[in-house]
Coordinates of C-alpha atoms in Angstrom, one line a residue:
M1 CA 8.4 -23.9 16.3
T2 CA 11.0 -22.4 13.9
R3 CA 14.4 -21.1 15.0
L4 CA 16.3 -18.6 12.9
H5 CA 19.8 -17.2 13.5
F6 CA 21.0 -13.9 11.9
A7 CA 24.5 -12.6 12.0
S8 CA 23.0 -9.1 12.0
A9 CA 19.4 -8.1 12.5
L10 CA 17.6 -4.7 12.8
L11 CA 15.6 -4.8 16.0
P12 CA 13.3 -2.1 17.3
S13 CA 16.2 -1.0 19.6
G14 CA 18.7 -0.9 16.7
W15 CA 21.1 -3.3 15.0
A16 CA 22.2 -6.3 16.9
N17 CA 24.6 -9.2 16.1
D18 CA 24.2 -12.9 16.5
V19 CA 20.4 -12.8 16.9
Q20 CA 18.3 -15.9 17.4
V21 CA 14.6 -15.6 16.6
V22 CA 12.0 -18.2 17.7
I23 CA 8.7 -18.3 15.8
T24 CA 5.6 -20.0 17.2
A25 CA 2.1 -20.1 15.6
G26 CA 3.1 -17.4 13.1
A27 CA 4.4 -14.9 15.6
I28 CA 7.8 -14.1 17.1
A29 CA 8.0 -15.7 20.5
E30 CA 11.6 -14.9 21.4
V31 CA 14.4 -12.6 20.2
T32 CA 17.8 -13.2 21.8
P33 CA 20.8 -11.2 20.6
G34 CA 24.4 -12.0 21.3
V35 CA 24.1 -15.8 21.1
A36 CA 25.9 -18.3 18.9
P37 CA 23.8 -20.4 16.5
S38 CA 22.7 -23.7 17.7
S39 CA 22.4 -26.9 15.7
G40 CA 18.7 -26.5 15.0
D41 CA 18.9 -22.9 13.8
E42 CA 18.4 -21.9 10.2
R43 CA 21.2 -19.4 9.5
H44 CA 21.1 -16.2 7.6
T45 CA 23.3 -13.1 7.4
I46 CA 21.1 -9.9 7.4
A47 CA 17.5 -9.6 8.7
L48 CA 15.1 -6.7 8.4
P49 CA 11.4 -6.5 9.3
G50 CA 8.9 -6.9 6.5
L51 CA 7.0 -3.7 5.6
A52 CA 3.4 -3.0 4.8
S53 CA 2.2 -1.6 1.5
L54 CA -0.6 0.5 3.1
H55 CA -2.5 1.3 -0.1
G56 CA -3.2 -0.4 -3.4
H57 CA -5.9 -1.7 -5.8
A58 CA -4.9 -5.3 -6.7
F59 CA -6.9 -5.5 -9.9
Q60 CA -4.9 -2.7 -11.5
R61 CA -1.8 -4.9 -11.6
G62 CA -3.3 -6.5 -14.6
M63 CA -3.3 -3.2 -16.6
A64 CA 0.2 -2.1 -15.6
G65 CA 1.9 -0.5 -18.6
L66 CA -1.2 -0.5 -20.8
A67 CA -1.8 3.3 -20.4
E68 CA 1.6 4.5 -21.8
L69 CA 0.3 5.3 -25.3
R70 CA -0.2 9.1 -25.7
G71 CA -3.7 10.1 -26.7
E72 CA -5.1 13.0 -28.8
S73 CA -5.2 15.3 -25.9
T74 CA -2.8 15.9 -23.0
D75 CA -2.6 12.7 -21.0
T76 CA -3.4 13.1 -17.2
F77 CA -4.7 11.1 -14.3
W78 CA -8.2 11.7 -15.7
T79 CA -7.4 10.1 -19.1
W80 CA -5.6 7.2 -17.4
R81 CA -8.7 6.6 -15.5
E82 CA -10.7 5.8 -18.6
T83 CA -8.2 2.9 -19.4
M84 CA -8.7 1.7 -15.8
Y85 CA -12.5 1.7 -16.1
R86 CA -12.4 -0.4 -19.3
F87 CA -10.1 -2.9 -17.7
A88 CA -12.2 -3.1 -14.5
L89 CA -15.4 -3.6 -16.4
A90 CA -14.0 -6.7 -18.1
M91 CA -12.8 -8.7 -15.0
T92 CA -14.5 -11.7 -13.5
P93 CA -14.1 -12.8 -9.9
D94 CA -11.6 -15.5 -11.0
D95 CA -9.6 -12.8 -12.8
V96 CA -9.5 -10.7 -9.6
A97 CA -8.2 -13.7 -7.6
T98 CA -5.6 -14.5 -10.3
V99 CA -4.3 -10.9 -10.7
A100 CA -4.3 -10.3 -6.9
T101 CA -2.3 -13.6 -6.4
Q102 CA 0.3 -12.5 -8.9
L103 CA 0.6 -9.1 -7.2
Y104 CA 0.9 -10.5 -3.7
V105 CA 3.6 -13.0 -4.9
E106 CA 5.5 -10.0 -6.3
M107 CA 5.0 -8.0 -3.2
L108 CA 6.4 -10.7 -1.0
E109 CA 9.4 -11.2 -3.3
Q110 CA 10.1 -7.4 -3.0
G111 CA 9.8 -7.2 0.8
F112 CA 6.2 -6.3 1.4
T113 CA 4.7 -8.7 3.9
R114 CA 1.3 -7.0 4.5
V115 CA -1.0 -5.2 2.1
G116 CA -3.8 -2.6 2.7
E117 CA -6.2 -3.5 0.0
F118 CA -8.3 -0.4 -0.9
H119 CA -11.0 -2.5 -2.5
Y120 CA -13.7 -1.0 -4.7
L121 CA -14.4 -3.5 -7.5
H122 CA -17.4 -4.9 -5.7
H123 CA -20.2 -5.8 -8.2
D124 CA -21.0 -7.7 -11.4
H125 CA -20.3 -6.3 -14.9
D126 CA -23.6 -4.5 -15.1
G127 CA -23.3 -3.0 -11.6
S128 CA -25.8 -5.4 -10.0
P129 CA -24.6 -7.0 -6.7
Y130 CA -23.4 -10.6 -6.6
A131 CA -25.5 -13.1 -4.6
D132 CA -22.7 -12.9 -2.1
L133 CA -22.1 -9.2 -1.7
A134 CA -18.5 -9.9 -0.7
E135 CA -17.8 -12.2 -3.7
M136 CA -14.9 -9.9 -4.8
A137 CA -13.6 -9.4 -1.3
A138 CA -13.5 -13.1 -0.8
R139 CA -11.3 -13.4 -3.9
I140 CA -8.9 -10.9 -2.4
A141 CA -8.9 -12.9 0.8
Q142 CA -8.3 -16.1 -1.3
A143 CA -5.3 -14.4 -3.0
A144 CA -3.8 -13.3 0.3
E145 CA -4.2 -16.8 1.8
T146 CA -2.7 -18.4 -1.3
S147 CA 0.3 -16.1 -1.4
G148 CA 0.8 -15.8 2.4
I149 CA 0.7 -12.1 2.6
G150 CA -0.9 -10.4 5.6
L151 CA -4.2 -8.6 4.6
T152 CA -5.9 -5.5 5.9
L153 CA -9.1 -5.3 3.8
L154 CA -10.4 -1.8 3.2
P155 CA -13.8 -2.0 1.4
S156 CA -14.4 1.3 -0.4
F157 CA -17.6 3.3 -0.3
Y158 CA -18.2 4.9 -3.7
A159 CA -21.5 6.6 -4.5
H160 CA -20.9 9.6 -6.9
G161 CA -19.0 10.7 -9.9
G162 CA -18.0 14.1 -8.6
F163 CA -18.4 16.7 -5.8
G164 CA -21.9 17.7 -4.8
G165 CA -23.4 14.3 -5.4
A166 CA -22.9 14.2 -9.2
A167 CA -24.2 11.1 -10.9
P168 CA -21.6 8.3 -11.3
H169 CA -19.8 7.7 -14.5
A170 CA -20.9 4.5 -16.4
G171 CA -17.4 3.1 -16.0
Q172 CA -17.9 3.3 -12.2
R173 CA -21.0 1.1 -12.0
R174 CA -19.1 -1.9 -10.4
F175 CA -18.0 0.4 -7.5
I176 CA -21.3 2.0 -6.5
C177 CA -23.0 1.4 -3.2
S178 CA -25.8 3.1 -1.2
V179 CA -25.1 3.4 2.5
D180 CA -27.3 0.5 3.3
R181 CA -25.7 -1.8 0.7
F182 CA -22.3 -0.8 2.0
A183 CA -23.3 -1.7 5.5
A184 CA -24.3 -5.1 4.3
L185 CA -21.1 -5.4 2.2
M186 CA -19.0 -4.6 5.3
A187 CA -20.7 -7.4 7.3
A188 CA -20.2 -9.8 4.5
S189 CA -16.5 -8.7 4.1
R190 CA -15.9 -9.4 7.8
S191 CA -17.1 -12.9 7.3
A192 CA -15.0 -13.3 4.2
I193 CA -11.8 -12.7 6.1
A194 CA -12.8 -14.3 9.4
T195 CA -10.7 -17.4 9.0
L196 CA -7.7 -15.7 7.4
P197 CA -4.9 -15.7 10.0
G198 CA -3.8 -12.1 10.9
A199 CA -6.3 -10.4 8.7
N200 CA -8.2 -7.3 9.8
I201 CA -10.6 -4.8 8.2
G202 CA -11.3 -1.1 8.0
I203 CA -13.2 1.2 5.7
A204 CA -12.3 3.4 2.8
P205 CA -14.5 6.2 1.8
H206 CA -13.1 6.6 -1.7
S207 CA -12.7 10.4 -1.9
L208 CA -14.7 13.6 -1.2
R209 CA -15.7 13.6 -4.8
A210 CA -17.3 10.1 -4.5
V211 CA -18.8 10.4 -1.0
A212 CA -21.2 13.1 0.1
P213 CA -20.8 14.6 3.6
D214 CA -23.9 12.8 5.1
E215 CA -22.7 9.5 3.7
L216 CA -19.2 10.0 5.1
A217 CA -20.7 10.6 8.6
A218 CA -22.9 7.5 8.2
I219 CA -20.2 5.0 7.2
I220 CA -17.4 6.0 9.6
P221 CA -19.0 4.0 12.5
L222 CA -18.9 0.9 10.2
A223 CA -15.1 0.8 10.7
D224 CA -15.9 -0.3 14.3
G225 CA -12.6 1.2 15.6
G226 CA -10.6 0.0 12.6
P227 CA -8.6 2.0 10.1
V228 CA -10.2 4.7 7.9
H229 CA -8.5 5.4 4.6
I230 CA -9.4 8.1 2.0
H231 CA -7.9 9.5 -1.3
V232 CA -7.5 13.2 -0.9
A233 CA -5.9 16.1 -2.9
E234 CA -4.2 13.8 -5.4
Q235 CA -4.8 16.1 -8.4
V236 CA -4.9 19.9 -8.9
K237 CA -8.3 19.5 -10.6
E238 CA -9.6 17.8 -7.5
V239 CA -8.5 20.7 -5.3
E240 CA -10.1 23.2 -7.7
D241 CA -13.4 21.2 -7.9
C242 CA -13.5 20.9 -4.1
L243 CA -13.0 24.7 -3.8
A244 CA -15.8 25.3 -6.2
W245 CA -18.1 23.0 -4.4
S246 CA -17.4 23.8 -0.7
G247 CA -15.1 26.9 -0.6
Q248 CA -12.4 24.7 1.0
R249 CA -9.5 22.6 -0.2
P250 CA -10.0 18.8 0.3
V251 CA -7.5 18.4 3.2
Q252 CA -8.8 21.5 4.9
W253 CA -12.4 20.2 4.5
L254 CA -11.6 16.9 6.0
L255 CA -9.7 18.3 8.9
D256 CA -12.5 20.7 9.7
R257 CA -15.5 18.4 9.2
A258 CA -14.4 14.8 9.8
P259 CA -13.0 13.1 13.0
V260 CA -9.5 12.7 11.6
D261 CA -7.2 11.0 14.1
R262 CA -4.6 8.3 14.4
R263 CA -7.0 5.7 12.8
W264 CA -7.0 7.7 9.6
C265 CA -4.8 7.5 6.6
L266 CA -5.0 10.3 4.0
I267 CA -3.8 8.8 0.7
H268 CA -1.6 11.0 -1.5
A269 CA -2.5 14.5 0.0
T270 CA -0.2 15.7 -2.7
H271 CA -1.5 19.2 -3.1
T272 CA -1.5 20.7 0.4
T273 CA -0.7 24.1 1.9
N274 CA 1.7 24.7 4.7
E275 CA -1.2 25.3 7.0
E276 CA -2.8 22.1 6.0
I277 CA 0.5 20.2 6.5
T278 CA 0.9 21.4 10.0
A279 CA -2.8 20.7 11.0
F280 CA -2.6 17.2 9.3
A281 CA 0.6 16.3 11.2
E282 CA -1.1 17.4 14.5
T283 CA -3.9 14.9 14.1
G284 CA -1.5 11.9 14.2
A285 CA -3.0 10.5 11.0
V286 CA -0.7 8.8 8.5
A287 CA 0.1 10.2 5.0
G288 CA -0.3 7.2 2.6
L289 CA 2.3 8.0 0.0
C290 CA 2.6 6.0 -3.3
P291 CA 5.6 7.7 -5.0
I292 CA 5.9 5.4 -8.0
T293 CA 2.2 5.7 -8.9
E294 CA 2.2 9.4 -8.2
A295 CA 5.1 9.8 -10.6
N296 CA 3.5 7.6 -13.2
L297 CA 0.2 9.5 -13.1
G298 CA 1.9 12.9 -13.0
D299 CA 0.2 13.7 -9.7
G300 CA 2.9 15.9 -8.2
I301 CA 5.3 15.6 -5.2
F302 CA 4.0 15.5 -1.6
P303 CA 5.7 18.0 0.7
A304 CA 7.3 15.2 2.7
R305 CA 10.1 17.2 4.2
E306 CA 7.7 19.8 5.6
F307 CA 5.4 17.1 6.8
V308 CA 8.1 15.2 8.7
D309 CA 9.5 18.4 10.1
A310 CA 6.0 19.1 11.5
G311 CA 6.0 15.7 13.2
G312 CA 4.0 13.9 10.5
R313 CA 3.9 10.2 10.0
F314 CA 4.0 8.4 6.7
G315 CA 3.9 5.0 5.1
V316 CA 4.2 3.8 1.5
G317 CA 1.9 2.0 -0.8
T318 CA 1.9 0.6 -4.3
D319 CA -1.5 2.1 -5.4
S320 CA -1.8 1.3 -9.2
N321 CA 0.8 -1.5 -8.9
V322 CA 2.6 -0.4 -12.0
L323 CA 5.9 -1.4 -10.4
I324 CA 6.4 -3.3 -7.1
G325 CA 9.1 -2.9 -4.5
V326 CA 9.9 -1.6 -1.1
A327 CA 13.2 -0.2 -2.2
D328 CA 11.6 1.3 -5.3
E329 CA 9.0 3.2 -3.4
L330 CA 11.4 4.5 -0.8
R331 CA 13.9 5.5 -3.4
Q332 CA 11.4 7.3 -5.4
L333 CA 10.1 9.1 -2.3
E334 CA 13.5 10.5 -1.5
Y335 CA 14.4 11.2 -5.2
G336 CA 11.2 13.3 -5.6
Q337 CA 12.3 15.4 -2.6
R338 CA 15.8 15.8 -4.1
L339 CA 14.3 17.0 -7.4
K340 CA 11.9 19.4 -5.6
H341 CA 14.5 20.9 -3.2
R342 CA 17.6 20.4 -5.4
Q343 CA 19.4 18.8 -2.4
R344 CA 20.5 15.4 -1.4
N345 CA 19.5 13.2 1.6
V346 CA 16.5 15.4 2.2
L347 CA 14.6 13.0 4.4
S348 CA 17.5 11.7 6.5
G349 CA 16.4 13.8 9.5
S350 CA 19.7 15.2 10.7
A351 CA 23.5 15.2 10.2
G352 CA 25.0 11.7 10.3
M353 CA 21.7 9.9 9.8
S354 CA 21.3 7.2 7.1
T355 CA 18.6 8.2 4.6
G356 CA 17.7 4.6 3.9
R357 CA 17.4 3.8 7.6
T358 CA 15.2 6.9 8.2
L359 CA 12.9 6.0 5.3
L360 CA 12.6 2.4 6.4
D361 CA 11.8 3.4 10.0
H362 CA 9.1 5.8 9.0
A363 CA 7.6 3.4 6.5
L364 CA 7.5 0.6 9.1
A365 CA 5.9 2.6 11.8
G366 CA 3.5 4.5 9.5
G367 CA 2.4 1.4 7.7
A368 CA 1.8 -0.5 10.9
Q369 CA -0.3 2.4 12.3
A370 CA -2.3 2.8 9.1
L371 CA -3.2 -0.9 9.0
A372 CA -3.8 -1.2 12.8
Q373 CA -0.9 -3.5 13.6
A374 CA 0.0 -2.9 17.3
T375 CA 3.3 -4.7 17.3
V376 CA 5.7 -4.9 14.3
G377 CA 9.3 -5.5 13.7
L378 CA 11.6 -8.2 15.0
A379 CA 10.1 -8.2 18.5
P380 CA 8.2 -10.7 20.6
G381 CA 4.5 -10.6 19.9
A382 CA 4.8 -9.3 16.4
R383 CA 3.7 -11.3 13.4
A384 CA 6.7 -13.1 12.1
D385 CA 7.3 -11.0 9.0
I386 CA 11.0 -11.1 8.2
V387 CA 13.1 -10.2 5.1
T388 CA 16.7 -11.4 4.7
L389 CA 19.1 -9.7 2.3
D390 CA 21.8 -11.5 0.1
A391 CA 25.0 -10.4 1.7
A392 CA 26.8 -11.5 -1.5
H393 CA 25.0 -8.9 -3.6
P394 CA 27.6 -6.5 -5.2
S395 CA 25.8 -3.4 -3.8
L396 CA 26.0 -4.7 -0.3
A397 CA 29.7 -5.7 -0.4
G398 CA 31.7 -4.4 2.6
R399 CA 28.7 -2.8 4.2
T400 CA 27.3 -3.2 7.6
H401 CA 24.2 -2.0 9.5
D402 CA 22.6 1.2 8.1
A403 CA 25.0 1.2 5.1
V404 CA 23.4 -2.2 4.1
I405 CA 19.9 -0.5 4.0
D406 CA 21.4 2.4 1.9
G407 CA 23.0 -0.1 -0.5
W408 CA 19.7 -2.0 -0.8
I409 CA 17.4 1.0 -1.4
F410 CA 19.7 3.2 -3.5
A411 CA 21.9 0.7 -5.3
A412 CA 20.7 -2.9 -5.3
G413 CA 17.0 -2.6 -5.6
S414 CA 15.0 -5.8 -5.6
G415 CA 17.9 -8.2 -6.5
A416 CA 19.2 -8.0 -2.9
I417 CA 16.3 -9.9 -1.3
D418 CA 17.0 -13.5 -0.4
C419 CA 14.3 -14.9 1.8
V420 CA 11.0 -13.7 3.2
W421 CA 8.8 -15.1 6.0
A422 CA 5.2 -13.9 6.3
G423 CA 3.3 -14.9 9.3
G424 CA 6.1 -17.3 10.2
N425 CA 5.9 -19.2 6.8
K426 CA 8.9 -19.1 4.6
V427 CA 7.3 -18.0 1.3
V428 CA 10.3 -16.7 -0.6
E429 CA 13.7 -18.4 -0.9
G430 CA 16.6 -17.4 -3.1
G431 CA 14.5 -14.4 -4.2
R432 CA 11.7 -16.5 -5.6
H433 CA 8.2 -17.1 -4.1
R434 CA 7.3 -20.7 -3.9
L435 CA 4.3 -20.1 -6.2
R436 CA 6.1 -17.8 -8.7
Q437 CA 5.8 -19.9 -11.8
A438 CA 2.2 -21.1 -11.2
A439 CA 1.0 -17.6 -10.4
R440 CA 2.7 -16.1 -13.5
E441 CA 1.2 -18.7 -15.8
R442 CA -2.3 -18.1 -14.5
F443 CA -1.9 -14.3 -14.6
S444 CA -0.5 -14.3 -18.1
A445 CA -3.4 -16.4 -19.4
A446 CA -6.0 -14.1 -17.7
V447 CA -4.4 -10.9 -19.0
R448 CA -4.0 -12.1 -22.5
R449 CA -7.7 -12.7 -22.6
L450 CA -8.5 -9.4 -20.9
V451 CA -6.5 -7.3 -23.3
A452 CA -7.5 -9.2 -26.5

């Protein structure tokens, strides 16, 4: 049993002072506000719930910053993708574990305590399956266990190189599955995470360009009630190609032809019409927004204000993992809306509301729903995922309650995080993960070899 005491803590009911939290077997057993610290309590000043990164591809952390050299033609998502393919084709299972461990260490240091791993690097270098179909998934689970982060594994089904069942690109050969192979991969992946505390699994049809309609219908039952995530409408070209193939835009096609509901998470959904936004919000599905990656790739800006006004739910992810941070993603989300609408505090909701608090509340609830976490936050029964802030940080000086969140997100950034508990284990102290140095050394050695 662990007992923590916080001078101020953000509970589901709002801010409370003098809060004692008791942790047992990785979960929060008791939350008692308004009590003085006892002799056995570990004391901290400001506590927030840990958040989920609901979408990302761990292997891409190894290539962060490697696609920033302009090519002969206009650089876009599609040219960036060629760099990604080359990097993916070079990685071994050990490389995947090493890179994922570094990423998850960084996530924990930056306030993410659970990750939704949209995992599509399945096979050997030549595209043939490993003897254990879940070899790569097991390495993701290994990295999660080593780092301490909570894992929602989302094996991705990828069969085609474009709409209408186009043949896959040679660079995609490590991703490709038939429906039968994917069913076997799902079974093996369930076994790979079976002993990992707090882990769960869903499925991730990659995109409408990579999954034919009959295949989508066939694989959805493999989620077995778990989450269903899919990339959709990230790029204008994707929308144009979908229109040429089906006569419908991607989001419209999904809403009309797939059983989209609260279990679903539509990743990006950047290029959507007002009608699509309204219908999307009505399904109860989550918009999986990755503002830093969407900016880095030149995707565009999701109509977040319109979606929230329609009652939509969103969470944030780190996607290509070019930069990691809860504060960074939430800040970029709001700043994108400010640039689009030429206004300030766009996503705050209403007069007198803190923008940082509103963003945090949405991301906490949306991330939990997208990763099938029934109870989250600093509440009994929730996984003990807790982030403390350094009250001595200059950008938090003189601030209390919601103003602390605003100071963290918009002024302090990552330097304000002090300690992090994930599943009840204190994995970050003084802003440093317990494995930071070892993880960095292994990561650096692997990446030097991969980019040589």
